[in-house]
Every structure is written in C-alpha cells, then in structure tokens.
Tab-separated table of C-alpha atoms in Angstrom:
chain	number	residue	atom	x	y	z
Q	1	MET	CA	73.760	232.385	134.482
Q	2	GLU	CA	76.237	230.499	132.264
Q	3	GLN	CA	75.002	227.161	130.979
Q	4	PRO	CA	76.834	223.818	130.654
Q	5	CYS	CA	77.891	223.017	127.117
Q	6	SER	CA	79.272	220.160	125.072
Q	7	ALA	CA	83.000	219.506	125.337
Q	8	SER	CA	83.055	219.365	121.535
Q	9	VAL	CA	83.363	223.168	121.601
Q	10	LEU	CA	86.998	222.729	122.636
Q	11	ALA	CA	87.928	221.439	119.195
Q	12	GLN	CA	86.419	224.296	117.192
Q	13	TYR	CA	89.521	226.493	117.216
Q	14	PRO	CA	92.180	226.177	114.497
Q	15	GLN	CA	95.569	224.792	115.504
Q	16	PRO	CA	98.465	227.283	115.406
Q	17	ASP	CA	101.781	226.943	113.638
Q	18	THR	CA	103.443	224.806	116.336
Q	19	ALA	CA	106.954	225.111	114.921
Q	20	ARG	CA	106.728	228.910	114.939
Q	21	LEU	CA	105.237	228.874	118.443
Q	22	SER	CA	107.913	226.568	119.879
Q	23	ALA	CA	110.700	228.622	118.347
Q	24	ALA	CA	109.253	231.899	119.626
Q	25	LEU	CA	108.787	230.589	123.182
Q	26	ALA	CA	112.267	229.061	123.296
Q	27	ALA	CA	113.801	232.319	122.100
Q	28	GLU	CA	111.963	234.458	124.671
Q	29	ALA	CA	112.634	232.025	127.555
Q	30	ASP	CA	116.328	231.788	126.696
Q	31	ALA	CA	116.674	235.560	126.411
Q	32	ASN	CA	115.076	236.161	129.805
Q	33	GLN	CA	117.483	235.505	132.662
Q	34	ARG	CA	114.961	235.812	135.475
Q	35	LYS	CA	114.875	233.057	138.053
Q	36	ILE	CA	111.291	231.811	138.341
Q	37	ILE	CA	110.027	230.908	141.802
Q	38	VAL	CA	106.700	229.111	141.921
Q	39	LEU	CA	104.825	229.282	145.219
Q	40	ASP	CA	102.632	226.201	145.397
Q	41	ASP	CA	99.677	226.367	147.765
Q	42	ASP	CA	99.566	222.572	147.872
Q	43	PRO	CA	101.954	219.937	146.427
Q	44	THR	CA	99.954	219.299	143.275
Q	45	GLY	CA	101.343	222.249	141.285
Q	46	VAL	CA	104.151	220.142	139.826
Q	47	GLN	CA	101.475	218.296	137.816
Q	48	THR	CA	103.014	219.337	134.480
Q	49	VAL	CA	106.778	219.424	135.070
Q	50	HIS	CA	109.716	217.059	135.425
Q	51	ASP	CA	113.327	217.224	136.601
Q	52	ILE	CA	112.498	220.268	138.720
Q	53	PHE	CA	113.209	220.651	142.419
Q	54	VAL	CA	110.649	221.418	145.113
Q	55	TYR	CA	111.690	222.952	148.433
Q	56	THR	CA	109.371	222.526	151.402
Q	57	ASP	CA	110.500	225.675	153.205
Q	58	TRP	CA	111.424	229.199	152.223
Q	59	SER	CA	114.523	229.642	154.342
Q	60	ILE	CA	117.401	231.727	153.021
Q	61	GLU	CA	119.430	228.514	152.755
Q	62	SER	CA	116.866	226.763	150.554
Q	63	LEU	CA	116.383	229.834	148.391
Q	64	ARG	CA	120.137	230.092	147.838
Q	65	LYS	CA	120.146	226.486	146.607
Q	66	GLY	CA	117.286	227.265	144.242
Q	67	PHE	CA	118.953	230.376	142.850
Q	68	ALA	CA	122.311	228.578	142.473
Q	69	ALA	CA	120.827	225.620	140.609
Q	70	PRO	CA	121.069	225.620	136.799
Q	71	GLU	CA	117.352	225.122	136.306
Q	72	LYS	CA	115.408	228.246	135.325
Q	73	LEU	CA	112.577	227.422	137.695
Q	74	PHE	CA	112.014	225.917	141.140
Q	75	PHE	CA	109.024	225.389	143.426
Q	76	ILE	CA	108.443	226.325	147.041
Q	77	LEU	CA	105.689	224.364	148.725
Q	78	THR	CA	103.761	226.767	150.969
Q	79	ASN	CA	100.666	224.603	151.641
Q	80	SER	CA	98.894	227.914	152.166
Q	81	ARG	CA	95.526	226.476	151.148
Q	82	GLY	CA	95.629	224.895	154.571
Q	83	PHE	CA	96.560	228.202	156.266
Q	84	THR	CA	94.418	230.759	158.017
Q	85	VAL	CA	94.435	234.320	156.660
Q	86	ALA	CA	96.912	235.332	159.338
Q	87	GLU	CA	99.216	232.406	158.602
Q	88	THR	CA	99.309	232.936	154.834
Q	89	THR	CA	99.823	236.677	155.325
Q	90	LYS	CA	102.862	236.070	157.492
Q	91	ALA	CA	104.229	233.395	155.148
Q	92	HIS	CA	103.873	235.395	151.932
Q	93	ILE	CA	105.488	238.503	153.320
Q	94	GLU	CA	108.385	236.412	154.629
Q	95	ILE	CA	108.743	234.514	151.349
Q	96	ALA	CA	108.722	237.645	149.221
Q	97	GLU	CA	111.273	239.381	151.441
Q	98	ASN	CA	113.570	236.342	151.550
Q	99	VAL	CA	113.390	235.908	147.771
Q	100	ASP	CA	114.279	239.547	147.221
Q	101	GLN	CA	117.232	239.281	149.622
Q	102	VAL	CA	118.661	236.196	147.905
Q	103	ALA	CA	118.037	237.626	144.441
Q	104	GLN	CA	120.081	240.687	145.389
Q	105	GLU	CA	122.884	238.441	146.683
Q	106	PHE	CA	122.982	236.672	143.311
Q	107	GLY	CA	122.418	239.841	141.287
Q	108	MET	CA	119.471	238.207	139.515
Q	109	ASP	CA	116.045	239.383	138.461
Q	110	TYR	CA	113.176	237.112	139.423
Q	111	LEU	CA	109.529	236.355	138.862
Q	112	ILE	CA	107.299	234.892	141.556
Q	113	ILE	CA	104.321	232.860	140.333
Q	114	SER	CA	101.464	232.007	142.688
Q	115	ARG	CA	100.334	228.539	141.633
Q	116	GLY	CA	96.772	228.036	142.834
Q	117	ASP	CA	93.901	225.611	142.412
Q	118	SER	CA	92.495	225.109	138.925
Q	119	THR	CA	89.000	225.201	140.406
Q	120	LEU	CA	89.641	228.656	141.933
Q	121	ARG	CA	89.876	227.741	145.635
Q	122	GLY	CA	92.483	229.435	147.780
Q	123	HIS	CA	93.550	232.717	149.370
Q	124	TYR	CA	92.899	234.895	146.335
Q	125	PRO	CA	93.378	237.853	145.984
Q	126	LEU	CA	95.204	238.051	149.310
Q	127	GLU	CA	98.357	236.156	148.324
Q	128	THR	CA	99.119	237.959	145.075
Q	129	ASP	CA	98.359	241.307	146.697
Q	130	LEU	CA	100.892	240.570	149.427
Q	131	LEU	CA	103.490	239.663	146.786
Q	132	ARG	CA	102.699	242.955	145.025
Q	133	GLN	CA	103.138	244.981	148.200
Q	134	VAL	CA	106.576	243.530	148.980
Q	135	ALA	CA	107.735	243.733	145.346
Q	136	GLU	CA	106.784	247.400	145.100
Q	137	LYS	CA	108.415	248.192	148.439
Q	138	LYS	CA	111.664	246.390	147.591
Q	139	GLY	CA	111.793	247.189	143.893
Q	140	GLY	CA	110.650	250.765	143.934
Q	141	PHE	CA	108.155	250.279	141.091
Q	142	SER	CA	104.394	249.996	140.677
Q	143	MET	CA	102.987	246.590	139.764
Q	144	ASP	CA	101.295	247.033	136.402
Q	145	GLY	CA	98.976	244.064	136.445
Q	146	GLU	CA	97.877	240.692	137.722
Q	147	ILE	CA	97.316	237.675	135.489
Q	148	LEU	CA	94.684	235.043	136.239
Q	149	CYS	CA	94.957	231.769	134.283
Q	150	PRO	CA	93.397	228.673	135.915
Q	151	TYR	CA	93.454	226.524	132.737
Q	152	PHE	CA	94.670	222.963	133.376
Q	153	LYS	CA	93.858	220.434	130.659
Q	154	GLU	CA	94.890	217.319	132.581
Q	155	GLY	CA	92.328	218.143	135.236
Q	156	GLY	CA	89.620	219.098	132.745
Q	157	ARG	CA	89.695	222.869	133.505
Q	158	PHE	CA	89.132	225.158	130.535
Q	159	THR	CA	88.576	228.912	130.148
Q	160	LEU	CA	86.417	229.832	127.184
Q	161	ASN	CA	84.893	233.271	126.502
Q	162	ASN	CA	86.178	234.264	129.975
Q	163	VAL	CA	84.096	231.499	131.636
Q	164	HIS	CA	85.971	228.818	133.543
Q	165	TYR	CA	84.621	225.287	133.075
Q	166	VAL	CA	85.142	221.905	134.714
Q	167	ARG	CA	84.797	218.911	132.443
Q	168	TYR	CA	82.531	216.040	133.455
Q	169	GLY	CA	82.623	213.418	130.726
Q	170	ASP	CA	81.418	215.044	127.516
Q	171	GLU	CA	80.030	218.118	129.268
Q	172	LEU	CA	81.640	221.371	130.377
Q	173	VAL	CA	80.068	222.722	133.575
Q	174	PRO	CA	80.666	226.354	134.661
Q	175	CYS	CA	82.901	226.122	137.722
Q	176	GLY	CA	80.565	228.214	139.862
Q	177	GLN	CA	77.992	225.430	139.520
Q	178	THR	CA	80.310	222.646	140.727
Q	179	GLU	CA	81.037	221.219	144.170
Q	180	PHE	CA	84.322	223.130	144.203
Q	181	ALA	CA	82.486	226.472	144.319
Q	182	LYS	CA	80.749	225.303	147.514
Q	183	ASP	CA	84.054	224.867	149.350
Q	184	GLU	CA	83.560	225.609	153.064
Q	185	THR	CA	86.558	227.938	153.248
Q	186	PHE	CA	87.056	229.262	149.722
Q	187	GLY	CA	83.585	229.172	148.142
Q	188	TYR	CA	82.446	231.489	145.337
Q	189	THR	CA	79.534	231.933	142.928
Q	190	SER	CA	80.955	233.370	139.692
Q	191	SER	CA	82.054	231.231	136.737
Q	192	ASN	CA	82.980	234.174	134.525
Q	193	LEU	CA	86.506	235.077	135.640
Q	194	CYS	CA	85.849	238.796	135.271
Q	195	ASP	CA	82.902	238.463	137.639
Q	196	TYR	CA	84.972	236.190	139.882
Q	197	ILE	CA	87.608	238.911	140.224
Q	198	GLU	CA	84.946	241.477	141.117
Q	199	GLU	CA	83.405	239.034	143.613
Q	200	LYS	CA	86.684	238.138	145.280
Q	201	THR	CA	87.967	241.720	145.440
Q	202	ALA	CA	84.605	242.878	146.857
Q	203	GLY	CA	84.155	245.276	143.958
Q	204	LYS	CA	87.550	246.938	144.188
Q	205	PHE	CA	88.251	245.722	140.659
Q	206	ARG	CA	85.218	245.781	138.377
Q	207	ALA	CA	84.432	243.028	135.886
Q	208	GLY	CA	84.156	245.527	133.057
Q	209	ASP	CA	87.697	246.790	133.627
Q	210	VAL	CA	89.372	243.365	133.264
Q	211	THR	CA	91.634	242.858	130.237
Q	212	CYS	CA	90.724	239.591	128.504
Q	213	ILE	CA	93.093	237.676	126.207
Q	214	PRO	CA	90.883	235.930	123.612
Q	215	LEU	CA	91.477	232.478	122.160
Q	216	GLU	CA	91.302	233.903	118.654
Q	217	SER	CA	94.415	236.035	119.284
Q	218	LEU	CA	96.254	233.167	120.939
Q	219	ARG	CA	95.554	230.703	118.111
Q	220	ALA	CA	96.551	233.299	115.516
Q	221	LEU	CA	99.849	233.721	117.395
Q	222	ASP	CA	99.171	237.445	117.496
Q	223	PHE	CA	102.082	238.069	119.850
Q	224	ASP	CA	102.162	241.767	119.037
Q	225	GLY	CA	98.451	242.249	119.722
Q	226	ILE	CA	98.562	240.367	123.021
Q	227	GLU	CA	101.703	242.238	124.043
Q	228	ALA	CA	99.932	245.515	123.294
Q	229	GLN	CA	97.085	244.465	125.586
Q	230	LEU	CA	99.578	243.748	128.375
Q	231	LEU	CA	101.452	247.004	127.837
Q	232	ALA	CA	98.168	248.895	128.272
Q	233	VAL	CA	97.517	247.378	131.713
Q	234	HIS	CA	98.337	249.628	134.671
Q	235	ASP	CA	97.581	250.188	138.361
Q	236	PHE	CA	97.534	246.447	139.143
Q	237	GLY	CA	94.844	245.879	136.540
Q	238	LYS	CA	93.538	242.354	136.092
Q	239	VAL	CA	94.200	240.145	133.081
Q	240	VAL	CA	92.212	236.975	132.278
Q	241	VAL	CA	93.754	234.415	129.942
Q	242	ASN	CA	91.437	232.163	127.955
Q	243	ALA	CA	92.926	228.745	127.230
Q	244	VAL	CA	91.710	225.294	126.176
Q	245	GLU	CA	95.005	223.793	124.933
Q	246	ASP	CA	98.637	224.121	126.028
Q	247	CYS	CA	99.401	226.059	122.857
Q	248	ASP	CA	97.225	228.869	124.205
Q	249	VAL	CA	99.283	229.402	127.361
Q	250	GLN	CA	102.492	229.012	125.363
Q	251	ALA	CA	101.401	231.811	123.018
Q	252	PHE	CA	100.525	233.967	126.002
Q	253	ALA	CA	103.911	233.271	127.606
Q	254	VAL	CA	105.671	234.624	124.514
Q	255	ALA	CA	103.781	237.923	124.732
Q	256	LEU	CA	104.257	238.064	128.508
Q	257	TYR	CA	108.020	237.678	128.173
Q	258	ARG	CA	108.077	240.493	125.617
Q	259	ALA	CA	106.049	242.796	127.859
Q	260	MET	CA	108.331	242.067	130.819
Q	261	ALA	CA	111.354	242.768	128.639
Q	262	LYS	CA	109.940	246.269	128.143
Q	263	GLY	CA	109.889	246.865	131.882
Q	264	ARG	CA	106.342	245.817	132.755
Q	265	HIS	CA	105.707	244.042	136.055
Q	266	PHE	CA	103.011	241.475	136.765
Q	267	THR	CA	101.927	239.112	139.476
Q	268	ILE	CA	100.575	235.771	138.300
Q	269	ARG	CA	97.907	233.512	139.780
Q	270	CYS	CA	97.608	230.389	137.704
Q	271	ALA	CA	97.225	226.635	137.618
Q	272	ALA	CA	99.995	224.283	136.554
Q	273	ALA	CA	99.767	224.753	132.776
Q	274	LEU	CA	101.005	228.351	132.570
Q	275	VAL	CA	103.922	227.468	134.872
Q	276	LYS	CA	105.090	224.843	132.399
Q	277	ALA	CA	104.723	227.278	129.510
Q	278	ILE	CA	106.622	230.133	131.164
Q	279	GLY	CA	109.376	227.703	132.176
Q	280	ASN	CA	109.401	226.273	128.608
Q	281	ILE	CA	109.468	222.797	130.148
Q	282	SER	CA	109.195	219.921	127.691
Q	283	SER	CA	106.662	217.125	127.844
Q	284	GLN	CA	107.713	213.573	128.625
Q	285	PRO	CA	105.956	210.160	128.655
Q	286	LEU	CA	104.142	209.004	131.763
Q	287	LEU	CA	106.322	207.213	134.300
Q	288	ARG	CA	106.735	203.446	134.402
Q	289	ARG	CA	107.069	201.425	137.607
Q	290	GLU	CA	110.803	200.828	137.159
Q	291	GLN	CA	111.394	204.585	136.963
Q	292	MET	CA	109.734	205.106	140.326
Q	293	VAL	CA	110.199	202.023	142.503
Q	294	THR	CA	113.978	201.802	142.324
Q	295	LEU	CA	114.717	200.356	145.788
Q	296	LYS	CA	114.645	196.619	146.450
Q	297	ASN	CA	111.780	196.303	148.882
Q	298	SER	CA	109.341	193.424	149.425
Q	299	ALA	CA	107.090	195.529	151.650
Q	300	GLY	CA	103.655	196.745	150.683
Q	301	GLY	CA	102.832	200.358	149.981
Q	302	ILE	CA	100.778	202.908	151.914
Q	303	ILE	CA	97.920	204.973	150.448
Q	304	VAL	CA	96.205	207.728	152.425
Q	305	VAL	CA	93.010	209.383	151.172
Q	306	GLY	CA	91.832	212.643	152.734
Q	307	SER	CA	89.995	214.512	149.973
Q	308	HIS	CA	86.198	214.560	150.258
Q	309	THR	CA	85.368	215.431	146.657
Q	310	LYS	CA	82.828	213.241	144.907
Q	311	LYS	CA	85.516	212.342	142.390
Q	312	THR	CA	87.850	211.061	145.130
Q	313	THR	CA	85.113	208.980	146.715
Q	314	ALA	CA	84.266	207.418	143.347
Q	315	GLN	CA	87.949	206.721	142.680
Q	316	LEU	CA	88.311	205.106	146.109
Q	317	GLU	CA	85.373	202.796	145.396
Q	318	GLU	CA	86.952	201.839	142.073
Q	319	LEU	CA	90.266	201.122	143.830
Q	320	LYS	CA	88.493	198.571	146.021
Q	321	LYS	CA	88.233	196.347	142.944
Q	322	VAL	CA	91.991	195.699	143.232
Q	323	SER	CA	92.582	192.527	145.200
Q	324	GLY	CA	95.207	192.317	147.933
Q	325	ILE	CA	94.807	195.859	149.296
Q	326	GLU	CA	93.701	196.319	152.903
Q	327	PHE	CA	91.183	199.169	153.200
Q	328	ILE	CA	90.897	200.962	156.549
Q	329	GLU	CA	88.520	203.840	157.277
Q	330	MET	CA	89.597	206.280	159.968
Q	331	ASP	CA	86.725	207.595	162.094
Q	332	SER	CA	87.667	211.218	161.471
Q	333	ASP	CA	84.593	212.457	163.377
Q	334	LYS	CA	86.551	211.645	166.526
Q	335	VAL	CA	88.205	215.034	165.983
Q	336	LEU	CA	85.423	216.383	168.210
Q	337	VAL	CA	86.667	214.393	171.238
Q	338	PRO	CA	90.062	215.504	172.639
Q	339	GLY	CA	92.629	212.739	172.183
Q	340	ALA	CA	90.251	210.299	170.502
Q	341	LEU	CA	91.480	210.866	166.948
Q	342	GLU	CA	95.111	210.355	168.017
Q	343	GLN	CA	94.157	207.023	169.622
Q	344	GLU	CA	92.357	206.010	166.443
Q	345	ALA	CA	95.454	206.821	164.369
Q	346	ALA	CA	97.756	204.870	166.713
Q	347	SER	CA	95.633	201.762	166.284
Q	348	ILE	CA	95.663	202.129	162.490
Q	349	ILE	CA	99.454	202.628	162.416
Q	350	GLU	CA	100.008	199.387	164.352
Q	351	ARG	CA	97.763	197.495	161.944
Q	352	CYS	CA	99.343	199.001	158.829
Q	353	ALA	CA	102.887	198.313	160.025
Q	354	ARG	CA	102.125	194.630	160.479
Q	355	LEU	CA	100.479	194.291	157.064
Q	356	ILE	CA	103.046	196.349	155.122
Q	357	GLN	CA	105.849	194.238	156.614
Q	358	GLN	CA	104.026	191.197	155.189
Q	359	GLY	CA	103.945	192.753	151.714
Q	360	VAL	CA	100.328	193.959	151.863
Q	361	THR	CA	99.502	197.457	150.601
Q	362	CYS	CA	97.234	199.459	152.957
Q	363	CYS	CA	94.785	202.206	152.051
Q	364	VAL	CA	93.715	204.499	154.917
Q	365	SER	CA	90.869	206.925	154.246
Q	366	THR	CA	88.892	209.422	156.280
Q	367	LYS	CA	85.093	209.158	156.455
Q	368	ARG	CA	83.567	210.078	153.124
Q	369	THR	CA	81.116	212.643	154.473
Q	370	VAL	CA	82.347	216.040	155.620
Q	371	LEU	CA	81.677	216.754	159.282
Q	372	THR	CA	79.357	219.773	159.543
Q	373	LEU	CA	78.308	221.559	162.709
Q	374	PRO	CA	75.599	224.148	163.449
Q	375	ASP	CA	76.853	227.755	163.588
Q	376	ASP	CA	80.150	226.659	162.078
Q	377	THR	CA	82.679	229.124	160.672
Q	378	PRO	CA	85.149	228.720	157.782
Q	379	GLU	CA	88.083	229.173	160.154
Q	380	ALA	CA	86.777	226.512	162.579
Q	381	ALA	CA	86.169	224.112	159.685
Q	382	LEU	CA	89.712	224.689	158.474
Q	383	VAL	CA	91.156	224.015	161.935
Q	384	ARG	CA	89.272	220.707	162.104
Q	385	SER	CA	90.427	219.827	158.617
Q	386	VAL	CA	94.061	220.385	159.620
Q	387	ALA	CA	93.632	218.232	162.743
Q	388	ILE	CA	92.174	215.379	160.678
Q	389	SER	CA	94.975	215.713	158.127
Q	390	ASP	CA	97.529	215.573	160.968
Q	391	ALA	CA	96.048	212.275	162.156
Q	392	LEU	CA	96.002	210.912	158.633
Q	393	GLN	CA	99.600	211.895	157.821
Q	394	SER	CA	100.763	210.257	161.084
Q	395	CYS	CA	99.733	206.952	159.540
Q	396	VAL	CA	102.726	207.478	157.254
Q	397	GLY	CA	105.024	209.501	159.511
Q	398	LYS	CA	104.906	207.045	162.408
Q	399	LEU	CA	105.270	203.868	160.371
Q	400	PRO	CA	108.110	201.751	161.804
Q	401	VAL	CA	108.613	200.018	158.434
Q	402	THR	CA	109.659	201.403	155.035
Q	403	PRO	CA	106.862	201.034	152.451
Q	404	ALA	CA	107.562	200.344	148.783
Q	405	PHE	CA	105.715	203.537	147.839
Q	406	VAL	CA	103.589	206.292	149.354
Q	407	VAL	CA	100.451	207.726	147.762
Q	408	ALA	CA	98.485	210.682	149.181
Q	409	LYS	CA	95.101	211.752	147.816
Q	410	GLY	CA	94.048	215.369	148.354
Q	411	GLY	CA	95.807	218.743	148.573
Q	412	ILE	CA	96.172	219.302	152.318
Q	413	THR	CA	96.746	215.597	152.849
Q	414	SER	CA	99.534	215.385	150.299
Q	415	SER	CA	101.266	218.439	151.709
Q	416	ASP	CA	101.149	217.122	155.253
Q	417	VAL	CA	102.399	213.705	154.168
Q	418	GLY	CA	105.287	215.243	152.230
Q	419	VAL	CA	106.378	217.793	154.841
Q	420	LYS	CA	105.272	216.463	158.211
Q	421	ALA	CA	105.271	212.707	157.655
Q	422	LEU	CA	108.052	212.126	155.124
Q	423	ARG	CA	109.963	215.221	156.340
Q	424	VAL	CA	111.069	216.091	152.814
Q	425	GLN	CA	113.130	219.275	152.545
Q	426	CYS	CA	113.967	219.036	148.860
Q	427	ALA	CA	112.494	216.598	146.363
Q	428	ARG	CA	113.075	215.972	142.676
Q	429	VAL	CA	109.970	215.829	140.509
Q	430	LEU	CA	110.313	212.674	138.429
Q	431	GLY	CA	107.274	213.422	136.275
Q	432	GLN	CA	103.712	212.106	136.257
Q	433	ILE	CA	102.360	208.590	136.805
Q	434	ARG	CA	99.071	209.551	135.133
Q	435	PRO	CA	98.147	212.918	133.550
Q	436	GLY	CA	98.193	215.612	136.217
Q	437	ILE	CA	99.456	213.290	138.987
Q	438	PRO	CA	103.068	214.062	139.947
Q	439	VAL	CA	105.657	211.842	141.576
Q	440	TRP	CA	108.410	213.064	143.892
Q	441	GLN	CA	111.636	211.219	144.552
Q	442	THR	CA	112.277	211.820	148.239
Q	443	GLY	CA	115.648	213.174	149.286
Q	444	PRO	CA	118.296	211.662	151.599
Q	445	GLU	CA	117.056	213.769	154.521
Q	446	SER	CA	113.555	212.293	154.356
Q	447	LEU	CA	111.952	209.548	156.449
Q	448	PHE	CA	112.098	207.012	153.610
Q	449	PRO	CA	114.934	208.164	151.284
Q	450	GLY	CA	114.520	207.360	147.608
Q	451	THR	CA	110.926	206.164	148.044
Q	452	PRO	CA	108.522	207.322	145.337
Q	453	TYR	CA	105.855	209.661	146.648
Q	454	VAL	CA	102.761	209.982	144.457
Q	455	ILE	CA	100.793	213.221	144.964
Q	456	PHE	CA	97.253	212.580	143.770
Q	457	PRO	CA	95.064	215.756	143.698
Q	458	GLY	CA	91.561	215.334	145.021
Q	459	ASN	CA	89.961	216.799	141.909
Q	460	VAL	CA	91.962	215.163	139.091
Q	461	GLY	CA	91.467	212.064	136.988
Q	462	GLU	CA	88.628	209.828	135.901
Q	463	MET	CA	86.938	207.246	138.100
Q	464	SER	CA	89.539	204.626	137.146
Q	465	THR	CA	92.669	206.808	137.488
Q	466	LEU	CA	93.536	206.034	141.116
Q	467	ARG	CA	93.149	202.328	140.451
Q	468	GLU	CA	95.348	202.586	137.357
Q	469	ALA	CA	98.096	204.420	139.274
Q	470	ILE	CA	98.133	201.847	142.087
Q	471	GLU	CA	98.181	198.964	139.612
Q	472	ILE	CA	101.267	200.500	137.994
Q	473	LEU	CA	102.993	200.762	141.389
Q	474	LEU	CA	102.018	197.218	142.354
Q	475	GLY	CA	103.345	195.899	139.064
C-alpha cells in the first residue's frame, strides 16, 4: 500500500523553460481550430478559468450559441455526479449526438472533455466510454486512447509516480486512504491511477498496460517523447498524466495537440487544471468585492451548505466566528418522513426572507452527519441525497427577496442552486474569489439577474477559506 509522504517532495523537480513552454502552447492552441466542449459533472469545474460561458443545458439552441461564440472553449453543466447510471447514460448519449449535429452545421471539428472530480468520484469509466461510442459511430473512426489527469493544485490534488495524492497540511495522503475514497456512491480503493483504472474497469484494462506520462519528461519539455507515447496508444488504451504544477499539464497539452494534429483521437477525463491548459486560458488575480457585488442592494446574502466532508464541516465552524450571520441547521433527516422535509424548508425560507430583507446574511446547512440506513444501497443513498439537496436549494429558489449574493457549498448543492433555484441558463464565469472557488455572474433569465453566485466545492480550501470568502463578500 502507498504511504503518505511529505509535501516537500513537490518541490524536488526542476522548473522548465516557461517562456519556451508558453510559446509552444500558444502556437499549438492557435493552430488547432477545434471547439472545446467541457462537460462538467458539477458546477465546480470552472475553478481555473475566467471570461468563459457555462450553459446549464445541452439543447441544440445552447450548443449553437457555444459554437458561434468567439471563445475557443465553453462548459456544459451536466450535474451527472448527482445522476443515476441510467440518467447519466441517457444524458451523455444525447449530449454527444447533439454536439456532433451542431458541429456538422458549423463545419467545425470538436473535442469533448469530461471534467470530473479531482478526488476521483463520479461515473467513471461509464461517461467517457459513452462519449467514445457516439464519437466512433458518428465519426467513423476508432478512439485511440483515454487520458486520465485528476491533478488540481488549488484543491491540493497531485499525481506523482502515478499515485494520486490529497494534501493535508504538510502531508500528501494517497487518495485511496482519504474520506473521498469511501464515498457511498463512487467509492474506490486504489491510489495508483493505473490500479484505479483496472479497478474501475473491472479488469478490462490492466494496470500494466496503462501508458504513463512521467514528470521528468514534462519538466524537460520533451514534447516529442510525450507525443511519441501518445501516438503509440491504440484500442482506447489508457493514459495517466503525472502532474504537480500547472507547467506539467501545459507541457502535456502541447504534445496532445500535436498528436491530435496527426489524426489521433482521445477522450479526456480530468480535473480543472488540464482544461485550463488545453484552452490556453490565462491566469488572473482573485476577485475583489466590487468586481462581484455590482448591484446596489442593502439586503443580506444567502449561504447554503450541503457537503458533508470533514473539510466543509470544519470550514462551517470557522465561519461561525463571523459576527452578524444567522446560522440555521436544516433537519435533513426528515427526508425519511414524506412531506416533512418540505415543511422544514418552508419554515426556513420564511425566516431567511425576513432576515435578508433586514440586511442580515443567512447560512443554511444540512445536518453534519450523513444519514445511514441498514441494508442501504448506493442508488437509494443517491436518491435521498438529491431529495435533501432539493430542499436545500429551495431555500434560495423560493426566496421572495433578492439577496446581495448567493454562496453554495458542495457539488450537488451548487448545481441544484444554479440550475433549479437560480434558474440560470447561461452564466459568465467572472473568475475565482479564492483559489479553486469560482464565481458566476447570473444571466438576465435567472431568478436574481446580475447577482454573484459563488460555487464553493465541498473538498477545496483550508479551514479558513469559507470565512475569508464570506468576509470579502460582506465587505
């Protein structure tokens, strides 16, 4: 079993020639005219980008807008991490077919990226395999390979010697030994990504057959060597990308572009960092309050917290140190009694509306312990989770007053708040309020047009990060 190690190991690799790397990536990205469509299985995938649009459906109309826009890249929020197997199967086939139809209308090549969780939770390998099936059917080619790259620095996720780690302070812990690996729906045991692939594909793809891109090649900017590795992949072979800094995924993106230019086809399952690299999206400073809260509004804000990770619970306790916020815990266990959870939500909405109107910011959270039942199943647990998230998002969606800002903590929660509560169809990503924490500017069609919506992943940030973000919004 892999052992935890000191985070100091991350600094042992030499830095590359950044000027050469930037020039190479810009040249390859500019030369490639593909439209890049990023399927986001919850709203947190825009953690690294800015001035990009997110569509909350995959209708032909929305896809036409995305293809017609000047930006190289756009996101489609699927929220598929909250889907059953049947639901995500239906959605991904529909998305892939709609994308292909619109791409043919525009006469454009395209690349679909499956943006998944940096701690490896989600419908993998199902979703990328569905994308492969439709692409091969529509395109008349065989998919050469699949790329797996869960690196995400802002969240403390690093892949080193093919092992994926989660950073806790000064220690790197193999992901298979973290709470994330014990997820009720998407649990796993392997920290080595080659073993993870074998585990998740039930042995269809063996660990020993995985192509691994080493950090040494990436730091040396050995574009030719990495490209040669990619050109040798066939029959939907798996590729693992090691990465501990953004320069690593940028170097890989250069080689990937070159391999695609030679006719190779890949599906991609990655966290937010590789998306930014492939899109050649620049970095920008963290957002200030005046860039987000642009409407004159004396009302308080609304914060909803659904994630049950230990990190979220610790961040919520830290937030309680901020004076003037009203904290309300929803008795989410009432999900077991028909109608009881809806009554609980209605009472909370009435209370929040009164306080927000008075200028008080409200924080509504679910109970901090996950409801577990004997003889439970992953599907049943997911259905309960969705019902609880529905009740939580209604605390935003049924507010009769316009809050100064909206913050949602957790993947399923933030998706439901954005789509069901705020009814966003297309949002502009302003940037990040803190590293890895994106902010949407809601569109004119939404419930609260122009209101900043902060999407706070359940597994990102230090103990103080939620408090810091709210203090920025409160001014």
